[in-house]
Short mmCIF file of C-alpha atoms in Angstrom, two decimals:
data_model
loop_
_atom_site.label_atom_id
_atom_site.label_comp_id
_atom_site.label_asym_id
_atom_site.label_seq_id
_atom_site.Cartn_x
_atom_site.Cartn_y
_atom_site.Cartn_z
CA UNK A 651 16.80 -6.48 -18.33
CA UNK A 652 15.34 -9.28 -20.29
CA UNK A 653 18.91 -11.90 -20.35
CA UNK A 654 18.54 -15.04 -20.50
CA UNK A 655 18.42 -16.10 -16.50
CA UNK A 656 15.28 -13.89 -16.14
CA UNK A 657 13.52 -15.03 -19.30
CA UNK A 658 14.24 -18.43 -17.61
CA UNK A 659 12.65 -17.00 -14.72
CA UNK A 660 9.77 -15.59 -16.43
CA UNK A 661 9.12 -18.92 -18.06
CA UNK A 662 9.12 -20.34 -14.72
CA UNK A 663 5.80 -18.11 -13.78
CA UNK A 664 4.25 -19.28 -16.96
CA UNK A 665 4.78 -22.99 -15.83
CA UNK A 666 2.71 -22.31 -12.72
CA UNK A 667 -0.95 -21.93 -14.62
CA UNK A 668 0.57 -25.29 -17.25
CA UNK A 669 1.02 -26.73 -14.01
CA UNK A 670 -2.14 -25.79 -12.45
CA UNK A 671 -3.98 -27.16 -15.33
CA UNK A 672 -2.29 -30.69 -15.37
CA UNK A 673 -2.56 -31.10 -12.06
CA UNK A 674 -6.24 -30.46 -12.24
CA UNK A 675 -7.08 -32.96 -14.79
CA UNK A 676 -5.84 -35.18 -12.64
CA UNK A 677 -2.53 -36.21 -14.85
CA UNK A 678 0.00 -36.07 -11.46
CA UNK A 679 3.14 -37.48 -13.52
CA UNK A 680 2.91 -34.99 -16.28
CA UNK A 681 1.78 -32.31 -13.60
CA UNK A 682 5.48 -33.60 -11.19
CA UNK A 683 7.47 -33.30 -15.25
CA UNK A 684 6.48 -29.47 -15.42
CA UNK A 685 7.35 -29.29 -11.63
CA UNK A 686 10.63 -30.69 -12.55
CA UNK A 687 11.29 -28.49 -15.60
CA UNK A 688 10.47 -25.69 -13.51
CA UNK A 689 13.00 -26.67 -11.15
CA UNK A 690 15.59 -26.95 -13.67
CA UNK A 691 14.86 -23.14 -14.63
CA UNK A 692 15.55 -22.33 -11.27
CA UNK A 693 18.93 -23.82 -11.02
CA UNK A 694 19.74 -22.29 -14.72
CA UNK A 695 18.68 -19.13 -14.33
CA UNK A 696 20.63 -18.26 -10.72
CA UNK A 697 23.95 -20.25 -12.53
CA UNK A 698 23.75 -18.66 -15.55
CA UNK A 699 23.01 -14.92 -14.21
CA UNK A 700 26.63 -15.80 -11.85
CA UNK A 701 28.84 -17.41 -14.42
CA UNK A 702 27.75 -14.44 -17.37
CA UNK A 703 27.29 -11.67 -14.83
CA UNK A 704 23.88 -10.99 -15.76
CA UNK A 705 22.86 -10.72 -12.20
CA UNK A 706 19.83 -7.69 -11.95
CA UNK A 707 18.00 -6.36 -9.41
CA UNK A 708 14.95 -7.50 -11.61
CA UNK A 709 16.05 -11.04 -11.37
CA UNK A 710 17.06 -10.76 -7.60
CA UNK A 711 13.45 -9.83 -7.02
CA UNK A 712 11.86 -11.74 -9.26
CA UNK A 713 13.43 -15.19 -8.81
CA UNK A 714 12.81 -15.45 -5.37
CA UNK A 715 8.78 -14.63 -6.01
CA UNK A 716 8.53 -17.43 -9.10
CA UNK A 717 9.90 -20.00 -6.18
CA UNK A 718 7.23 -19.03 -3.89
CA UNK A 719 4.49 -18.80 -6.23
CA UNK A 720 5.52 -22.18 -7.83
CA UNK A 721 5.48 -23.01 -4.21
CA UNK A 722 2.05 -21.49 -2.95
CA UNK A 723 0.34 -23.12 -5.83
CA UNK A 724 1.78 -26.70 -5.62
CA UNK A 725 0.51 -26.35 -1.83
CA UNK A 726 -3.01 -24.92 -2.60
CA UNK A 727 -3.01 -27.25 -5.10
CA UNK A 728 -2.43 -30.20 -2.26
CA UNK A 729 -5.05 -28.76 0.28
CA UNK A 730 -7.37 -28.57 -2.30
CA UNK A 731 -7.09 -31.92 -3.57
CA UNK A 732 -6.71 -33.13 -0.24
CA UNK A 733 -3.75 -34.85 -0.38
CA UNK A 734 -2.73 -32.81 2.86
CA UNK A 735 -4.02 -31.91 5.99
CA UNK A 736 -5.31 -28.28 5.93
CA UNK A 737 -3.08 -28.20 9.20
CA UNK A 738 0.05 -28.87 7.41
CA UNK A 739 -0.91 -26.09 5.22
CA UNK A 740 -1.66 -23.36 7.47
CA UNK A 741 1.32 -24.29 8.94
CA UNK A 742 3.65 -23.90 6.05
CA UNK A 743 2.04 -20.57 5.47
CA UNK A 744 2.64 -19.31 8.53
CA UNK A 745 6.31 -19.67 8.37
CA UNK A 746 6.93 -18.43 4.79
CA UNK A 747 4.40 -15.48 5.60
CA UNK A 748 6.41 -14.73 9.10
CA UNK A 749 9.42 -15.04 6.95
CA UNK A 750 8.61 -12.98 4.11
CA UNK A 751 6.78 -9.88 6.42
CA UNK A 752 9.53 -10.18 9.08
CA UNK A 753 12.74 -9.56 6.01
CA UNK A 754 10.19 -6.89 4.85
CA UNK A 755 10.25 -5.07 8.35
CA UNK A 756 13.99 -5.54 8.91
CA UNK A 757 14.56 -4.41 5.05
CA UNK A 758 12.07 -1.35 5.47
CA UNK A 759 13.85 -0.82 8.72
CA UNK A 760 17.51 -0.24 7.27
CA UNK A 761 18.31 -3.67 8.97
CA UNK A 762 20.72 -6.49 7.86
CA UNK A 763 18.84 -9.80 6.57
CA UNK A 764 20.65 -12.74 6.72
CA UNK A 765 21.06 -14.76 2.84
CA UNK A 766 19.72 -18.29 2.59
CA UNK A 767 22.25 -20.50 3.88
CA UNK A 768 23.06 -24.36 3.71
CA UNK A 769 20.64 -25.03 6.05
CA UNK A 770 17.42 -22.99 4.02
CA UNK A 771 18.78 -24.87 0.89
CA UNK A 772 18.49 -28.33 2.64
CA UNK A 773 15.07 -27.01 4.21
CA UNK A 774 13.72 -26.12 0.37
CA UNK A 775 15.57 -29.45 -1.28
CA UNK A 776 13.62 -31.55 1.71
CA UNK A 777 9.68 -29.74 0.92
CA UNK A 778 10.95 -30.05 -2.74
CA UNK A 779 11.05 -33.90 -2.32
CA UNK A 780 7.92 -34.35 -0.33
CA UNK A 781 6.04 -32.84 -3.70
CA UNK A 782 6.45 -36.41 -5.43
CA UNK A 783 5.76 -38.54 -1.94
CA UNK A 784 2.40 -36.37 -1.51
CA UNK A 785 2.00 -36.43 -5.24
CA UNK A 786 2.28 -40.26 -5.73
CA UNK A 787 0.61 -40.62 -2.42
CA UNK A 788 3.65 -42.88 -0.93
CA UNK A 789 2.90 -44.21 2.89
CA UNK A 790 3.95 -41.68 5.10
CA UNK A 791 4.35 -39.02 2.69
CA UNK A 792 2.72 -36.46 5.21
CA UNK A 793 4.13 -37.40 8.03
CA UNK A 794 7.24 -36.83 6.40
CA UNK A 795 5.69 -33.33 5.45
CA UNK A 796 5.33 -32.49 8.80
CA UNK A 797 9.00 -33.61 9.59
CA UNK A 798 9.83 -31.01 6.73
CA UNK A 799 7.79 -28.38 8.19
CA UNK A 800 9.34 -28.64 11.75
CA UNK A 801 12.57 -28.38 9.60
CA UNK A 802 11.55 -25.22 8.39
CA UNK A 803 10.56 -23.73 11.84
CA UNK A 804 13.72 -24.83 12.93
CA UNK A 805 15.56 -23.30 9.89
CA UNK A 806 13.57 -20.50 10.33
CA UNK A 807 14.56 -20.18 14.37
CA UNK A 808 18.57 -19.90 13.06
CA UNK A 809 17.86 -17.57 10.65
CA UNK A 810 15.95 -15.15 13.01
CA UNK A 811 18.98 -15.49 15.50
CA UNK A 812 21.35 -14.79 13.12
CA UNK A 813 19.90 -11.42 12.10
CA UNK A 814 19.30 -10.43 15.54
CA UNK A 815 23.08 -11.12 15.95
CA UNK A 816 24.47 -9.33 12.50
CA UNK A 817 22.16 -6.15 13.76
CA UNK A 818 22.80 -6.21 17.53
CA UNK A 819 27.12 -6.20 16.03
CA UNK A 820 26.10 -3.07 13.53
CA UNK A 821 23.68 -1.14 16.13
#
């Protein structure tokens, strides 16, 4: 259980409080570097667990909740900081909470879920870019967080059509 992509994905959760903490004190280019190592884990850890076969059912679960974590705290750490509207936030809750509850349902259900496709990866690679334009307060950063977010409900829209279609074909 413990290979190396999920001790890579453990480390990941421990670089959300090192993150927390640098971020905090106010040290935003240290604070982006663990962001950035943490990405790297992700990208190891999910190539890795293909290429040796180490895929598990405790990584599959777990890799999916260090991204949104890692996610949920660069956010809160944003609102709080107020380097974005409270708006922006809400909003981006409301999707990953609509999207998270409504694979639950369909999952609890015995229903088909749809994986992440190109256009989820494009939708997490775009809110993974705004992090540095919020971070480094660049001009328009959060308008270009909103574009991202409108993205998302977009991406989210597909996503919700396809499983409707994949379960309409098997029911």
């Amino acid at each position: 259980m413990l290979n190396l992509p999920n001790t890579l994905t453990i480390i990941r959760f421990i670089l959300i409080p090192v993150y927390l903490y640098i971020f905090l004190r106010g040290n935003f280019p240290v604070a982006f570097s663990v962001l950035v190592l943490a990405g790297i884990t992700d990208v190891l850890d999910g190539y890795l667990a293909r290429i040796r076969k180490q895929t598990t059912m405790f990584g599959s679960m777990l890799d999916p909740l260090a991204d949104k974590t890692m996610m949920l705290t660069v956010v809160l750490s944003f609102l709080f900081s107020k380097m974005i509207p409270w708006s922006a936030g809400i909003a981006m809750f409301i999707r990953d909470g609509g999207m998270i509850i409504g694979s639950a349902i369909f999952y609890f259900r015995g229903k088909k879920t749809v994986p992440a496709n190109t256009m989820g990866k494009v939708t997490t690679f775009l809110y993974y870019l705004s992090i540095p334009l919020i971070m480094f307060k660049v001009n328009y950063a959060v308008y270009y967080l909103w574009f991202v977010i409108t993205v998302s409900f977009i991406t989210s829209l597909v996503y919700i059509i396809k499983i409707k279609m994949i379960n309409r074909e098997v029911g």
